[in-house]
Amino acid sequence: MASLRDGSSGETALAVGRVIGDVLDPFTTCISMRVVLGNRDISNGCELRPSHVVNRPRVSVGGNDLRTFYTLILVDADAPSPVNPFLREYLHWMVTDIPATTDATFGKEVVFYESPQPSAGIHRFVTMLFRQLGRETVFAPEWRHNFNTREFAETYNLGSPVAAVYFNCQRERGCGGRRTS
C-alpha cells in the first residue's frame, strides 16, 4: 500500500525498482493511495501473474476535500519486453476527476482498463496519482503505446505525482529473466 505511512521508503522502493528515472522524476508522497488487486494490497515490487490482474484494481484515494480531484494512471514501464522497451510506456488505464476521500469508481474512466499480458520478461506496472488543477481539466490521450507520463503531466499542469506504487508481472508460466540495463 502506498501511503503517507510509507514515508520516504515508498520513494526509495520506486528508485530501487528504477520507476524513478524510467517513468517518474523524484517526488514526495503527499496523499494516501491504496491499490488492491483481488484481495491483495499492492506494495512496491510485489510479484503478480496475469491471472491476478485480469480485473482492474480497486484504488482508494485519501485527502480531506471532495473539491480536490485526481487523475490515476497505470502504465507498463517495460513494453513489449524489459530488454527492449521500445513501446515504453504502455498505458493500461486512466481515470480522471476522482474526488479526494473516494475511490476510482467515483472518477471518469477515460481509458478503459486493459489487463496486463506480458509475453517476455518481468514487467513493472506503475500506478500513479496526480492532483488536477480542477474538474474536467484532463483528457484521454490518442493512443496507449509510447505514452509518456512526464509529458502528459506537463501538458495538463499536473506537476509531480502525489502517490505511486508499482508491481512486477510476468507471463503465467515464465521465468522471464531480470532487466539487464
C-alpha atoms as a PDB file:
ATOM      1  CA  MET A   1       0.000   0.000   0.000  1.00  0.00           C
ATOM      2  CA  ALA A   2       1.411   3.387  -0.958  1.00  0.00           C
ATOM      3  CA  SER A   3       0.537   5.813   1.750  1.00  0.00           C
ATOM      4  CA  LEU A   4       1.941   8.549   3.902  1.00  0.00           C
ATOM      5  CA  ARG A   5       2.925   5.837   6.354  1.00  0.00           C
ATOM      6  CA  ASP A   6       5.460   4.624   3.769  1.00  0.00           C
ATOM      7  CA  GLY A   7       7.223   7.967   4.073  1.00  0.00           C
ATOM      8  CA  SER A   8      10.450   8.075   2.132  1.00  0.00           C
ATOM      9  CA  SER A   9      10.663   4.267   1.933  1.00  0.00           C
ATOM     10  CA  GLY A  10       7.985   4.299  -0.793  1.00  0.00           C
ATOM     11  CA  GLU A  11      10.051   6.648  -2.912  1.00  0.00           C
ATOM     12  CA  THR A  12      13.179   4.605  -2.136  1.00  0.00           C
ATOM     13  CA  ALA A  13      11.475   1.436  -3.412  1.00  0.00           C
ATOM     14  CA  LEU A  14      10.419   3.288  -6.557  1.00  0.00           C
ATOM     15  CA  ALA A  15      14.034   4.396  -7.071  1.00  0.00           C
ATOM     16  CA  VAL A  16      15.433   0.900  -6.456  1.00  0.00           C
ATOM     17  CA  GLY A  17      12.900  -0.504  -8.943  1.00  0.00           C
ATOM     18  CA  ARG A  18      14.001   2.238 -11.398  1.00  0.00           C
ATOM     19  CA  VAL A  19      10.467   3.608 -11.656  1.00  0.00           C
ATOM     20  CA  ILE A  20      12.074   6.875 -10.560  1.00  0.00           C
ATOM     21  CA  GLY A  21      14.189   7.544 -13.610  1.00  0.00           C
ATOM     22  CA  ASP A  22      12.413   5.413 -16.220  1.00  0.00           C
ATOM     23  CA  VAL A  23       8.871   6.740 -15.651  1.00  0.00           C
ATOM     24  CA  LEU A  24       8.888   9.427 -12.954  1.00  0.00           C
ATOM     25  CA  ASP A  25      11.153  12.118 -11.589  1.00  0.00           C
ATOM     26  CA  PRO A  26      11.825  12.141  -7.836  1.00  0.00           C
ATOM     27  CA  PHE A  27       8.786  13.260  -5.812  1.00  0.00           C
ATOM     28  CA  THR A  28       7.398  13.121  -2.303  1.00  0.00           C
ATOM     29  CA  THR A  29       4.251  11.157  -1.499  1.00  0.00           C
ATOM     30  CA  CYS A  30       1.739  13.604  -0.028  1.00  0.00           C
ATOM     31  CA  ILE A  31      -1.596  11.762  -0.226  1.00  0.00           C
ATOM     32  CA  SER A  32      -2.564   8.219   0.650  1.00  0.00           C
ATOM     33  CA  MET A  33      -3.428   5.779  -2.118  1.00  0.00           C
ATOM     34  CA  ARG A  34      -4.422   2.157  -1.623  1.00  0.00           C
ATOM     35  CA  VAL A  35      -4.281  -0.217  -4.586  1.00  0.00           C
ATOM     36  CA  VAL A  36      -5.933  -3.630  -4.218  1.00  0.00           C
ATOM     37  CA  LEU A  37      -5.936  -6.431  -6.798  1.00  0.00           C
ATOM     38  CA  GLY A  38      -8.238  -9.268  -5.825  1.00  0.00           C
ATOM     39  CA  ASN A  39      -7.822  -9.369  -2.063  1.00  0.00           C
ATOM     40  CA  ARG A  40      -4.176  -8.290  -2.122  1.00  0.00           C
ATOM     41  CA  ASP A  41      -2.866  -4.859  -1.158  1.00  0.00           C
ATOM     42  CA  ILE A  42      -0.228  -3.858  -3.685  1.00  0.00           C
ATOM     43  CA  SER A  43       3.144  -2.838  -2.312  1.00  0.00           C
ATOM     44  CA  ASN A  44       6.166  -1.701  -4.283  1.00  0.00           C
ATOM     45  CA  GLY A  45       7.862  -4.552  -6.094  1.00  0.00           C
ATOM     46  CA  CYS A  46       5.357  -7.290  -5.263  1.00  0.00           C
ATOM     47  CA  GLU A  47       5.115 -10.110  -7.796  1.00  0.00           C
ATOM     48  CA  LEU A  48       1.867 -10.901  -9.621  1.00  0.00           C
ATOM     49  CA  ARG A  49       0.840 -13.116 -12.535  1.00  0.00           C
ATOM     50  CA  PRO A  50      -1.560 -12.096 -15.336  1.00  0.00           C
ATOM     51  CA  SER A  51      -4.296 -14.207 -13.710  1.00  0.00           C
ATOM     52  CA  HIS A  52      -4.082 -11.880 -10.672  1.00  0.00           C
ATOM     53  CA  VAL A  53      -4.595  -8.708 -12.728  1.00  0.00           C
ATOM     54  CA  VAL A  54      -7.460  -9.677 -15.042  1.00  0.00           C
ATOM     55  CA  ASN A  55      -9.807  -7.241 -13.289  1.00  0.00           C
ATOM     56  CA  ARG A  56      -8.948  -3.600 -12.769  1.00  0.00           C
ATOM     57  CA  PRO A  57      -7.555  -2.682  -9.373  1.00  0.00           C
ATOM     58  CA  ARG A  58      -9.591  -1.064  -6.637  1.00  0.00           C
ATOM     59  CA  VAL A  59      -7.907   2.234  -5.883  1.00  0.00           C
ATOM     60  CA  SER A  60      -8.774   4.378  -2.857  1.00  0.00           C
ATOM     61  CA  VAL A  61      -7.628   7.990  -2.641  1.00  0.00           C
ATOM     62  CA  GLY A  62      -7.056   9.875   0.596  1.00  0.00           C
ATOM     63  CA  GLY A  63      -7.367  13.554   1.233  1.00  0.00           C
ATOM     64  CA  ASN A  64      -9.957  15.610   3.034  1.00  0.00           C
ATOM     65  CA  ASP A  65     -11.680  17.822   0.450  1.00  0.00           C
ATOM     66  CA  LEU A  66     -14.156  16.414  -2.082  1.00  0.00           C
ATOM     67  CA  ARG A  67     -13.474  19.507  -4.227  1.00  0.00           C
ATOM     68  CA  THR A  68      -9.955  18.243  -4.959  1.00  0.00           C
ATOM     69  CA  PHE A  69      -9.710  15.934  -7.990  1.00  0.00           C
ATOM     70  CA  TYR A  70      -7.105  13.406  -9.052  1.00  0.00           C
ATOM     71  CA  THR A  71      -6.000  11.549 -12.187  1.00  0.00           C
ATOM     72  CA  LEU A  72      -4.993   7.900 -11.899  1.00  0.00           C
ATOM     73  CA  ILE A  73      -2.620   6.405 -14.486  1.00  0.00           C
ATOM     74  CA  LEU A  74      -1.450   2.782 -14.841  1.00  0.00           C
ATOM     75  CA  VAL A  75       1.406   2.060 -17.264  1.00  0.00           C
ATOM     76  CA  ASP A  76       3.675  -0.804 -18.244  1.00  0.00           C
ATOM     77  CA  ALA A  77       7.198   0.592 -17.992  1.00  0.00           C
ATOM     78  CA  ASP A  78       8.685  -2.343 -19.919  1.00  0.00           C
ATOM     79  CA  ALA A  79       6.549  -2.877 -23.034  1.00  0.00           C
ATOM     80  CA  PRO A  80       6.929  -5.034 -25.014  1.00  0.00           C
ATOM     81  CA  SER A  81       9.890  -6.521 -23.099  1.00  0.00           C
ATOM     82  CA  PRO A  82      12.273  -5.318 -20.401  1.00  0.00           C
ATOM     83  CA  VAL A  83      15.249  -5.969 -22.691  1.00  0.00           C
ATOM     84  CA  ASN A  84      13.800  -3.785 -25.476  1.00  0.00           C
ATOM     85  CA  PRO A  85      11.071  -1.499 -24.049  1.00  0.00           C
ATOM     86  CA  PHE A  86      10.538   0.415 -27.305  1.00  0.00           C
ATOM     87  CA  LEU A  87       6.813   0.914 -26.532  1.00  0.00           C
ATOM     88  CA  ARG A  88       7.572   2.345 -23.066  1.00  0.00           C
ATOM     89  CA  GLU A  89       5.273   3.410 -21.555  1.00  0.00           C
ATOM     90  CA  TYR A  90       2.180   1.417 -22.476  1.00  0.00           C
ATOM     91  CA  LEU A  91      -0.984   2.929 -20.976  1.00  0.00           C
ATOM     92  CA  HIS A  92      -3.230   0.301 -19.380  1.00  0.00           C
ATOM     93  CA  TRP A  93      -5.712   2.514 -17.540  1.00  0.00           C
ATOM     94  CA  MET A  94      -6.611   6.130 -16.856  1.00  0.00           C
ATOM     95  CA  VAL A  95      -9.279   7.597 -14.603  1.00  0.00           C
ATOM     96  CA  THR A  96      -9.757  11.354 -14.195  1.00  0.00           C
ATOM     97  CA  ASP A  97     -11.848  13.540 -11.878  1.00  0.00           C
ATOM     98  CA  ILE A  98     -11.537  11.246  -8.839  1.00  0.00           C
ATOM     99  CA  PRO A  99     -12.661  13.262  -5.797  1.00  0.00           C
ATOM    100  CA  ALA A 100     -10.437  13.112  -2.713  1.00  0.00           C
ATOM    101  CA  THR A 101     -11.591  10.726   0.036  1.00  0.00           C
ATOM    102  CA  THR A 102     -13.216   8.374  -2.519  1.00  0.00           C
ATOM    103  CA  ASP A 103     -12.060   5.710  -4.955  1.00  0.00           C
ATOM    104  CA  ALA A 104     -11.543   5.364  -8.701  1.00  0.00           C
ATOM    105  CA  THR A 105     -15.176   4.318  -9.267  1.00  0.00           C
ATOM    106  CA  PHE A 106     -16.188   7.918  -8.485  1.00  0.00           C
ATOM    107  CA  GLY A 107     -13.987   9.228 -11.304  1.00  0.00           C
ATOM    108  CA  LYS A 108     -14.330   9.185 -15.069  1.00  0.00           C
ATOM    109  CA  GLU A 109     -12.659   6.213 -16.779  1.00  0.00           C
ATOM    110  CA  VAL A 110     -11.236   7.873 -19.906  1.00  0.00           C
ATOM    111  CA  VAL A 111      -9.004   4.942 -20.935  1.00  0.00           C
ATOM    112  CA  PHE A 112     -10.625   1.614 -20.167  1.00  0.00           C
ATOM    113  CA  TYR A 113      -8.644  -0.952 -18.181  1.00  0.00           C
ATOM    114  CA  GLU A 114      -6.629  -3.375 -20.285  1.00  0.00           C
ATOM    115  CA  SER A 115      -5.308  -6.259 -18.211  1.00  0.00           C
ATOM    116  CA  PRO A 116      -1.545  -6.809 -18.385  1.00  0.00           C
ATOM    117  CA  GLN A 117      -0.400  -9.749 -20.519  1.00  0.00           C
ATOM    118  CA  PRO A 118       3.414  -9.622 -20.548  1.00  0.00           C
ATOM    119  CA  SER A 119       4.845 -12.134 -23.025  1.00  0.00           C
ATOM    120  CA  ALA A 120       8.542 -11.835 -22.163  1.00  0.00           C
ATOM    121  CA  GLY A 121      10.433 -10.876 -19.056  1.00  0.00           C
ATOM    122  CA  ILE A 122       9.369  -9.254 -15.814  1.00  0.00           C
ATOM    123  CA  HIS A 123       7.411  -6.042 -16.381  1.00  0.00           C
ATOM    124  CA  ARG A 124       6.945  -3.148 -13.945  1.00  0.00           C
ATOM    125  CA  PHE A 125       3.371  -1.851 -13.796  1.00  0.00           C
ATOM    126  CA  VAL A 126       3.207   1.588 -12.229  1.00  0.00           C
ATOM    127  CA  THR A 127       0.060   3.113 -10.729  1.00  0.00           C
ATOM    128  CA  MET A 128       0.366   6.881 -10.245  1.00  0.00           C
ATOM    129  CA  LEU A 129      -1.895   9.543  -8.820  1.00  0.00           C
ATOM    130  CA  PHE A 130      -1.750  13.216  -9.834  1.00  0.00           C
ATOM    131  CA  ARG A 131      -3.641  16.178  -8.423  1.00  0.00           C
ATOM    132  CA  GLN A 132      -5.656  18.034 -11.078  1.00  0.00           C
ATOM    133  CA  LEU A 133      -5.997  21.815 -11.243  1.00  0.00           C
ATOM    134  CA  GLY A 134      -9.771  21.380 -11.360  1.00  0.00           C
ATOM    135  CA  ARG A 135     -12.565  19.113 -12.511  1.00  0.00           C
ATOM    136  CA  GLU A 136     -12.731  18.190 -16.211  1.00  0.00           C
ATOM    137  CA  THR A 137      -9.253  19.561 -16.944  1.00  0.00           C
ATOM    138  CA  VAL A 138      -7.590  16.279 -18.029  1.00  0.00           C
ATOM    139  CA  PHE A 139      -8.473  14.310 -21.178  1.00  0.00           C
ATOM    140  CA  ALA A 140      -7.577  10.924 -22.655  1.00  0.00           C
ATOM    141  CA  PRO A 141      -4.540  10.616 -24.911  1.00  0.00           C
ATOM    142  CA  GLU A 142      -4.987   9.451 -28.509  1.00  0.00           C
ATOM    143  CA  TRP A 143      -3.078   6.173 -28.084  1.00  0.00           C
ATOM    144  CA  ARG A 144      -1.830   3.737 -25.469  1.00  0.00           C
ATOM    145  CA  HIS A 145       1.651   2.835 -26.768  1.00  0.00           C
ATOM    146  CA  ASN A 146       4.596   5.185 -26.209  1.00  0.00           C
ATOM    147  CA  PHE A 147       2.607   7.081 -23.592  1.00  0.00           C
ATOM    148  CA  ASN A 148       4.867   9.446 -21.649  1.00  0.00           C
ATOM    149  CA  THR A 149       3.769  10.199 -18.095  1.00  0.00           C
ATOM    150  CA  ARG A 150       6.109  13.179 -17.739  1.00  0.00           C
ATOM    151  CA  GLU A 151       4.874  14.830 -20.947  1.00  0.00           C
ATOM    152  CA  PHE A 152       1.248  14.083 -20.097  1.00  0.00           C
ATOM    153  CA  ALA A 153       1.634  15.618 -16.632  1.00  0.00           C
ATOM    154  CA  GLU A 154       3.260  18.702 -18.167  1.00  0.00           C
ATOM    155  CA  THR A 155       0.539  19.083 -20.818  1.00  0.00           C
ATOM    156  CA  TYR A 156      -2.203  19.115 -18.181  1.00  0.00           C
ATOM    157  CA  ASN A 157      -0.283  21.016 -15.472  1.00  0.00           C
ATOM    158  CA  LEU A 158      -0.418  18.052 -13.099  1.00  0.00           C
ATOM    159  CA  GLY A 159       3.016  18.577 -11.589  1.00  0.00           C
ATOM    160  CA  SER A 160       4.675  15.712  -9.756  1.00  0.00           C
ATOM    161  CA  PRO A 161       2.687  12.675  -8.685  1.00  0.00           C
ATOM    162  CA  VAL A 162       1.222  12.757  -5.192  1.00  0.00           C
ATOM    163  CA  ALA A 163       1.439   8.949  -4.826  1.00  0.00           C
ATOM    164  CA  ALA A 164       2.713   5.962  -6.791  1.00  0.00           C
ATOM    165  CA  VAL A 165       3.158   2.224  -6.356  1.00  0.00           C
ATOM    166  CA  TYR A 166       4.371  -0.492  -8.733  1.00  0.00           C
ATOM    167  CA  PHE A 167       4.151  -4.251  -9.047  1.00  0.00           C
ATOM    168  CA  ASN A 168       6.046  -6.735 -11.155  1.00  0.00           C
ATOM    169  CA  CYS A 169       4.270  -9.105 -13.513  1.00  0.00           C
ATOM    170  CA  GLN A 170       5.439 -11.830 -15.863  1.00  0.00           C
ATOM    171  CA  ARG A 171       3.704 -14.417 -18.004  1.00  0.00           C
ATOM    172  CA  GLU A 172       1.846 -17.156 -16.179  1.00  0.00           C
ATOM    173  CA  ARG A 173       4.377 -19.944 -16.745  1.00  0.00           C
ATOM    174  CA  GLY A 174       7.510 -17.904 -17.298  1.00  0.00           C
ATOM    175  CA  CYS A 175      10.706 -17.310 -15.515  1.00  0.00           C
ATOM    176  CA  GLY A 176      11.102 -14.168 -17.609  1.00  0.00           C
ATOM    177  CA  GLY A 177      14.501 -13.005 -16.516  1.00  0.00           C
ATOM    178  CA  ARG A 178      15.524  -9.711 -14.983  1.00  0.00           C
ATOM    179  CA  ARG A 179      16.167  -6.452 -16.740  1.00  0.00           C
ATOM    180  CA  THR A 180      19.771  -6.036 -17.812  1.00  0.00           C
ATOM    181  CA  SER A 181      20.119  -2.264 -18.099  1.00  0.00           C
END
